[in-house]
PDB file of C-alpha atoms in Angstrom:
ATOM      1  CA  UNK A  30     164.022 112.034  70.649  1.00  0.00           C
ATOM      2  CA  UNK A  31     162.448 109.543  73.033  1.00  0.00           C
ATOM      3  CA  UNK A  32     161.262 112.037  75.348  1.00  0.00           C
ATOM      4  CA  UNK A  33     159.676 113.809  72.206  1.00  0.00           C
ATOM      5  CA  UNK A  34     157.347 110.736  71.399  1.00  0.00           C
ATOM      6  CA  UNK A  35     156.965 109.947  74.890  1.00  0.00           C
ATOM      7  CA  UNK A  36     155.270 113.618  75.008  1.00  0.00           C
ATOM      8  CA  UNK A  37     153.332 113.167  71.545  1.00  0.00           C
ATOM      9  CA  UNK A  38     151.816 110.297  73.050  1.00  0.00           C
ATOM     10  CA  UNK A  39     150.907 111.924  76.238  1.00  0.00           C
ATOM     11  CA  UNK A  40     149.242 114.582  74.151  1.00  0.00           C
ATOM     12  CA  UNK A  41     147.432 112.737  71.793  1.00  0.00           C
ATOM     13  CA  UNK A  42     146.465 111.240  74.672  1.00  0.00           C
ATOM     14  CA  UNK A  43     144.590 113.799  76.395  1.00  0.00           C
ATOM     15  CA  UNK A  44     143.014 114.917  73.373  1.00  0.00           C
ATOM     16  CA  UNK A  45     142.041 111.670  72.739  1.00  0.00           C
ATOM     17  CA  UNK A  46     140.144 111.544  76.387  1.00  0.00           C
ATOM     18  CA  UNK A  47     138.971 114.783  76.246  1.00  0.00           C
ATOM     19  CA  UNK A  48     137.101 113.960  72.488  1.00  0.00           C
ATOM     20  CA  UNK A  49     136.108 110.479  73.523  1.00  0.00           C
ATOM     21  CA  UNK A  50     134.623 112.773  76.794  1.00  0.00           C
ATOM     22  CA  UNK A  51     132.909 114.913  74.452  1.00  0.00           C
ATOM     23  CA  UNK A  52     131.350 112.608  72.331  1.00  0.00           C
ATOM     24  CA  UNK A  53     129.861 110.309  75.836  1.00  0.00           C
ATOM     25  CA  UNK A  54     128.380 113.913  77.390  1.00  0.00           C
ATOM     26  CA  UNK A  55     126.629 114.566  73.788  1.00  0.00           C
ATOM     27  CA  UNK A  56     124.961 111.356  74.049  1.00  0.00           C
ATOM     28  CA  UNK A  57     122.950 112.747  76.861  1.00  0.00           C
ATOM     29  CA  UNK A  58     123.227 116.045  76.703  1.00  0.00           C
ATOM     30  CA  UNK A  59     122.694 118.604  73.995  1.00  0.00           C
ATOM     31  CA  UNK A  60     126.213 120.525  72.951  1.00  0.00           C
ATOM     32  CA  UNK A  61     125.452 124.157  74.675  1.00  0.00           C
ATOM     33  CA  UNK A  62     124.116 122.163  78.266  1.00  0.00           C
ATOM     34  CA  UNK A  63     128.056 120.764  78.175  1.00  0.00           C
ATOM     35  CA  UNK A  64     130.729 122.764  80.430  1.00  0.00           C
ATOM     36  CA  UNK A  65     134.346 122.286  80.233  1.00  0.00           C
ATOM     37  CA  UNK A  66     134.159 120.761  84.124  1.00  0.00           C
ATOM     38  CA  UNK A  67     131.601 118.038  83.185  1.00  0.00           C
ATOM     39  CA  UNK A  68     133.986 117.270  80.130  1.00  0.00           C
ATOM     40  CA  UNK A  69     136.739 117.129  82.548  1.00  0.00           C
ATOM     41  CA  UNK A  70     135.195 115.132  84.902  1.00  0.00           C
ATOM     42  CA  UNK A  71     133.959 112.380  82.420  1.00  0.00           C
ATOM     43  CA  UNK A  72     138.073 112.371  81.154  1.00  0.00           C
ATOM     44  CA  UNK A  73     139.165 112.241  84.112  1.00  0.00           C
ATOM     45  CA  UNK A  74     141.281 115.134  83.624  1.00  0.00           C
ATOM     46  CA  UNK A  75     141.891 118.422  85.375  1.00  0.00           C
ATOM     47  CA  UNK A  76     140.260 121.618  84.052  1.00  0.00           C
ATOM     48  CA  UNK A  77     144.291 122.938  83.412  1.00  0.00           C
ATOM     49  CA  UNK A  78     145.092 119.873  81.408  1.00  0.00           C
ATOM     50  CA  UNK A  79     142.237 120.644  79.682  1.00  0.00           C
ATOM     51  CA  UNK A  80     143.170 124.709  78.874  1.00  0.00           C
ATOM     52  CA  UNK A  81     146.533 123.196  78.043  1.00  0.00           C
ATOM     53  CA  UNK A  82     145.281 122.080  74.927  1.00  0.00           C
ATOM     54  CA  UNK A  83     142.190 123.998  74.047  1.00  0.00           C
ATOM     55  CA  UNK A  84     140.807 127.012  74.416  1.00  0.00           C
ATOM     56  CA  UNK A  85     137.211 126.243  75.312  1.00  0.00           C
ATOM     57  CA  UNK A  86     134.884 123.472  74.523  1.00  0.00           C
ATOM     58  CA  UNK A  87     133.986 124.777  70.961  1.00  0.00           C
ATOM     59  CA  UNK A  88     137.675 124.374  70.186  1.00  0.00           C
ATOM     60  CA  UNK A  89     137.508 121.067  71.148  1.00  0.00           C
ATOM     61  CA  UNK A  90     134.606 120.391  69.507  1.00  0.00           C
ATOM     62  CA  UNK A  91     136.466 121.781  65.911  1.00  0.00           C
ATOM     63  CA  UNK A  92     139.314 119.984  67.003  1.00  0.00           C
ATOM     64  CA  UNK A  93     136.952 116.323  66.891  1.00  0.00           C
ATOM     65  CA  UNK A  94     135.205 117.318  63.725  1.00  0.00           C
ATOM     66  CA  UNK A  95     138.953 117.821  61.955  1.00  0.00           C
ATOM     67  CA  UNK A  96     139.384 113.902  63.628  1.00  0.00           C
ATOM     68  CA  UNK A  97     136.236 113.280  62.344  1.00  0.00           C
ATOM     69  CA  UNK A  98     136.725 114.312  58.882  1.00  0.00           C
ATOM     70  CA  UNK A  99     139.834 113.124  58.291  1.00  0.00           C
ATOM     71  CA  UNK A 100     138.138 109.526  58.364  1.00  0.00           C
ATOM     72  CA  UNK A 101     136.362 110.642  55.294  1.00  0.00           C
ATOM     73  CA  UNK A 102     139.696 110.436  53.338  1.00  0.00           C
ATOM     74  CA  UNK A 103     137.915 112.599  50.782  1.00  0.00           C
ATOM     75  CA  UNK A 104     141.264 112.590  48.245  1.00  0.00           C
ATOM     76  CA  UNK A 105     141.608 109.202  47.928  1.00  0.00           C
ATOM     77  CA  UNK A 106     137.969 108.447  47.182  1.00  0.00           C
ATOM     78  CA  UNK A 107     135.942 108.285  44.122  1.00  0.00           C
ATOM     79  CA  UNK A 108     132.570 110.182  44.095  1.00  0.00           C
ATOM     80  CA  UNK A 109     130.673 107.518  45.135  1.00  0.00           C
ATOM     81  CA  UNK A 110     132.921 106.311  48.176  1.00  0.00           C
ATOM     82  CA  UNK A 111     132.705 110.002  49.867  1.00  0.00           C
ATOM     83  CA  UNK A 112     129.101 109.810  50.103  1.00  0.00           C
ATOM     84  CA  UNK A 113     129.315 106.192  51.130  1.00  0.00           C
ATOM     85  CA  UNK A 114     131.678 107.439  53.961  1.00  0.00           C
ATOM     86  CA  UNK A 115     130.128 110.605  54.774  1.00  0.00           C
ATOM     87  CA  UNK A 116     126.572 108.899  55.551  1.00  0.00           C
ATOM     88  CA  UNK A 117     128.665 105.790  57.406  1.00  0.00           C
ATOM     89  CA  UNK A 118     130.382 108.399  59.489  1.00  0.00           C
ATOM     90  CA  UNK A 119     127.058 110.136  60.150  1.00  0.00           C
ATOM     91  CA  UNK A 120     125.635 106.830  61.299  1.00  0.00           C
ATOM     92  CA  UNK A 121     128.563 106.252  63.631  1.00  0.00           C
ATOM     93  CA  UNK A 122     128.810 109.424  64.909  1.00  0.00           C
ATOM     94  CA  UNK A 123     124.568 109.810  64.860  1.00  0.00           C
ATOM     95  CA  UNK A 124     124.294 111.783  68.228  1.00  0.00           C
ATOM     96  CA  UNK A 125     126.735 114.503  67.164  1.00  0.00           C
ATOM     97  CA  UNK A 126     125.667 114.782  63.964  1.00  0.00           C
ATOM     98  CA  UNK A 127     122.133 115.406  64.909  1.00  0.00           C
ATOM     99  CA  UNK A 128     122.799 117.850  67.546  1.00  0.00           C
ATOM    100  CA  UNK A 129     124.730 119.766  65.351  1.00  0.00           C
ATOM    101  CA  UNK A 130     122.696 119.781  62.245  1.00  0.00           C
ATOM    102  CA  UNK A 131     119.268 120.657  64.293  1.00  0.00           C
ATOM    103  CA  UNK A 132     120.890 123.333  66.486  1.00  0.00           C
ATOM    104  CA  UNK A 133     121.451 125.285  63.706  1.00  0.00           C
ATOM    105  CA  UNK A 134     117.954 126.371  63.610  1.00  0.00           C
ATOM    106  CA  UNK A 135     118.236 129.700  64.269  1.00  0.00           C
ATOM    107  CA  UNK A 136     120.783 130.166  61.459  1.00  0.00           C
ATOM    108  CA  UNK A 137     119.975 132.128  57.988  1.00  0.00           C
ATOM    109  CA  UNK A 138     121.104 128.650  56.082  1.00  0.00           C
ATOM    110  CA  UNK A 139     118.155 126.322  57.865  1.00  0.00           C
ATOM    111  CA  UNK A 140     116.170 129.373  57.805  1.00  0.00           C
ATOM    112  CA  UNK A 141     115.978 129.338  54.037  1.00  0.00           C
ATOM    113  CA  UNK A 142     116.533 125.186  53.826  1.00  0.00           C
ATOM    114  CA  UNK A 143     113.558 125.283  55.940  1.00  0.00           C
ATOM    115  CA  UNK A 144     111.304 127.778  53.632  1.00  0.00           C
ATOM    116  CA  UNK A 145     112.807 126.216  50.325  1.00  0.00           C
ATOM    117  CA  UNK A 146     111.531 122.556  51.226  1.00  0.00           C
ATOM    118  CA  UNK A 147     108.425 123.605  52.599  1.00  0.00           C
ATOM    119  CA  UNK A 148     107.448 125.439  49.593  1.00  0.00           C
ATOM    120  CA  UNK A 149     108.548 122.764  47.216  1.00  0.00           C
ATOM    121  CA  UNK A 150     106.879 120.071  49.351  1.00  0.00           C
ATOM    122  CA  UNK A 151     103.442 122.360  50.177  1.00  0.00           C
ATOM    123  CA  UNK A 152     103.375 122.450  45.580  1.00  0.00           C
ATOM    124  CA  UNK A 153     103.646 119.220  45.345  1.00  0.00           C
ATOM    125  CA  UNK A 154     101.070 118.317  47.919  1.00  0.00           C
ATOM    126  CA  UNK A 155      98.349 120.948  46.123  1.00  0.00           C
ATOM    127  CA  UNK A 156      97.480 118.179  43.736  1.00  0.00           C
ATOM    128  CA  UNK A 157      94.500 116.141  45.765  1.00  0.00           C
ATOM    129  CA  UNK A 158      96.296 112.720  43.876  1.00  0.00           C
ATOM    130  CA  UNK A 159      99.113 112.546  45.581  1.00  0.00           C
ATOM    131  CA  UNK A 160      98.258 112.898  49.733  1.00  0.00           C
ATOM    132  CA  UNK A 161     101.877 111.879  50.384  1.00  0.00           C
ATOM    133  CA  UNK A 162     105.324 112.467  48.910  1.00  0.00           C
ATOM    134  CA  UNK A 163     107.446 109.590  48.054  1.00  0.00           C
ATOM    135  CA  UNK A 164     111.021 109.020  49.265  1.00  0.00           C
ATOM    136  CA  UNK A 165     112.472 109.760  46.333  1.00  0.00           C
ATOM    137  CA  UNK A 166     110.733 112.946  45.992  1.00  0.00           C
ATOM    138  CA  UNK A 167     111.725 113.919  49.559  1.00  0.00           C
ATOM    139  CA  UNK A 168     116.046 112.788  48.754  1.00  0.00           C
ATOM    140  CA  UNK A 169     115.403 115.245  45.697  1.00  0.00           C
ATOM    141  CA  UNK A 170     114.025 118.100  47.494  1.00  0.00           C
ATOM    142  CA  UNK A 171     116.565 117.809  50.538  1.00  0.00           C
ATOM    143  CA  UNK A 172     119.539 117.580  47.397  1.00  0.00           C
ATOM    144  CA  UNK A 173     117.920 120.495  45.132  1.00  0.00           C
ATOM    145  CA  UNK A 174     117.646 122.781  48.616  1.00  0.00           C
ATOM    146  CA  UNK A 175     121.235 121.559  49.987  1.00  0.00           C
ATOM    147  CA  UNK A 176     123.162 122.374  46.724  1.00  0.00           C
ATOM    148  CA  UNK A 177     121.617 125.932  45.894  1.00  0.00           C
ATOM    149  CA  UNK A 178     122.389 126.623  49.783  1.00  0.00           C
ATOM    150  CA  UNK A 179     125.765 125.208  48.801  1.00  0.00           C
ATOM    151  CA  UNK A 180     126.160 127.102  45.612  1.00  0.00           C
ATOM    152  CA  UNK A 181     125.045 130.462  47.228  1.00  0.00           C
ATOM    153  CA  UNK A 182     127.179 129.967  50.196  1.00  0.00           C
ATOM    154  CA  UNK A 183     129.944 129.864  46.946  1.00  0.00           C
ATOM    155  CA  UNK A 184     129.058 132.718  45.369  1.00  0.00           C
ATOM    156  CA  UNK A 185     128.902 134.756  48.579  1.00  0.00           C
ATOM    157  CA  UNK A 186     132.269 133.558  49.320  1.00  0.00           C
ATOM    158  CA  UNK A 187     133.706 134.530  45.525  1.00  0.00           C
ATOM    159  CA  UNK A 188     132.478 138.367  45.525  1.00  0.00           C
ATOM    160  CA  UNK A 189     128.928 137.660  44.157  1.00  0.00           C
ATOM    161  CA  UNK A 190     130.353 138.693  40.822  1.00  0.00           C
ATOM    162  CA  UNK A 191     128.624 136.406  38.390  1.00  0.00           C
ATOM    163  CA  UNK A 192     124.630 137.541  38.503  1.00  0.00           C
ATOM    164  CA  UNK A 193     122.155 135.253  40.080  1.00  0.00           C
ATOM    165  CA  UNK A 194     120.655 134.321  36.788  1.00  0.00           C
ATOM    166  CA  UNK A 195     124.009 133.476  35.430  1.00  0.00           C
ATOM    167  CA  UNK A 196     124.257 131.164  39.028  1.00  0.00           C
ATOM    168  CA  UNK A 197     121.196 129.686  38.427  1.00  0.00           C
ATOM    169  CA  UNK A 198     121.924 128.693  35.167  1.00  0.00           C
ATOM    170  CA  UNK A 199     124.858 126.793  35.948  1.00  0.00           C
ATOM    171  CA  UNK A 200     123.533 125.387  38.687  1.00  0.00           C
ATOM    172  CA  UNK A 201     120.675 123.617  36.147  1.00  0.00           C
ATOM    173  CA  UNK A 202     123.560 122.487  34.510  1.00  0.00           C
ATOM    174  CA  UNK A 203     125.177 120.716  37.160  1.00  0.00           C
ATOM    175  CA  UNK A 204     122.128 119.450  38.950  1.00  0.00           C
ATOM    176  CA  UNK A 205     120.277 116.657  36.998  1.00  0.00           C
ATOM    177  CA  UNK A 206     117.672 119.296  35.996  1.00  0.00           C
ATOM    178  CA  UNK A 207     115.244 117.388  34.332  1.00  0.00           C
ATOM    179  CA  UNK A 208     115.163 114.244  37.011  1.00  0.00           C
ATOM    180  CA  UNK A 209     113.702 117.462  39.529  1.00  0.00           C
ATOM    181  CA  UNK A 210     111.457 118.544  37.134  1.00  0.00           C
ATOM    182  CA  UNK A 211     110.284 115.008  36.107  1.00  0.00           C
ATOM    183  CA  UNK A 212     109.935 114.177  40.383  1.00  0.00           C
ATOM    184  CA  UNK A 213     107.827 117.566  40.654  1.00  0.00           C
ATOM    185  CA  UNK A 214     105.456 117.110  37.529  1.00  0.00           C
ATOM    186  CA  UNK A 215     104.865 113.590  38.949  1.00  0.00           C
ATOM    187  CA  UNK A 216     103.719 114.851  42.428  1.00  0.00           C
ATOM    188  CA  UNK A 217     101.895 116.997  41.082  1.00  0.00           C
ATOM    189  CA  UNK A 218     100.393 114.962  38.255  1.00  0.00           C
ATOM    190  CA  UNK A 219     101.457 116.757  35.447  1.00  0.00           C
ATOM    191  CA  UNK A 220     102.120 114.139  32.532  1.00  0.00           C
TER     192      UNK A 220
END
């Protein structure tokens, strides 16, 4: 039984090293610049160790993000207190998060993020009263673009059996529908 822990330990260990690693290379370097021998190096750990306990450096990197999201604690939070954590983890983990949110550029998903906001923001800019968009305008764009990418991500998922019309009407009910609309007519000065 001792030897057991004594081997947990040393395992947790390593993993712990070869995250902490990780996370110092990303600081200065982006994600896909990052071998498995400079992540070695910075633990201070040999490149067999390493293979030991992951296959490559993308399963370490899923093996962080499950440590990572497990300080979000999502069950035993109200509403409020996941997207309090989820930003405060963001902030502590900025680097990371920012490499992996913009590398997805080439993906379909910030493909369409990217055309959805643009078009929202490029209506609300036609209107020659309103040269800028406000903060709160912005949050409601970036929400209204990230939860119909999250809804049709969803409905992919589930067999695309209920009709897009039918998806779009449920997600107007779930979104605050008429806060968007009210933040759109007001950018571009509709009363």
């Amino acid at each position: 039984m001792e030897k057991e822990k004594k081997e947990d330990l040393r395992i947790k260990r390593t993993r712990k090293l070869l995250s902490q690693a990780l996370l110092s290379l990303i600081e200065h370097h982006s994600f896909n610049s990052i071998s498995v021998k400079e992540i070695c190096e910075e633990a201070m750990v040999h490149r067999a160790t390493f293979y030991t306990h992951f296959n490559d450096k993308y399963d370490l990197l899923a093996y962080l993000l499950k440590e990572i999201a497990e300080e979000f604690h999502f069950t035993d939070s109200n509403l409020e207190e996941v997207h309090l954590k989820l930003f405060n983890v963001a902030i502590k983990y900025k680097r990371l998060f920012s490499q992996l949110f913009l590398e997805e550029r080439d993906s379909l998903r910030y493909v369409i993020r990217n055309e959805m906001t643009t078009g929202m923001k490029q209506e609300m800019l036609r209107d020659d009263r309103n040269p800028s968009i406000s903060t709160s305008s912005e949050i409601g764009i970036a929400a209204f673009a990230g939860a119909t990418l999250g809804v049709l991500n969803w409905w992919i998922e589930n067999g695309m059996t209920l009709s897009g019309e039918d998806v779009y009407n449920e997600i107007k009910q779930v979104l605050n529908w008429e806060y968007i609309e009210k933040i759109h007519d007001e950018a571009i000065g509709k009363e």
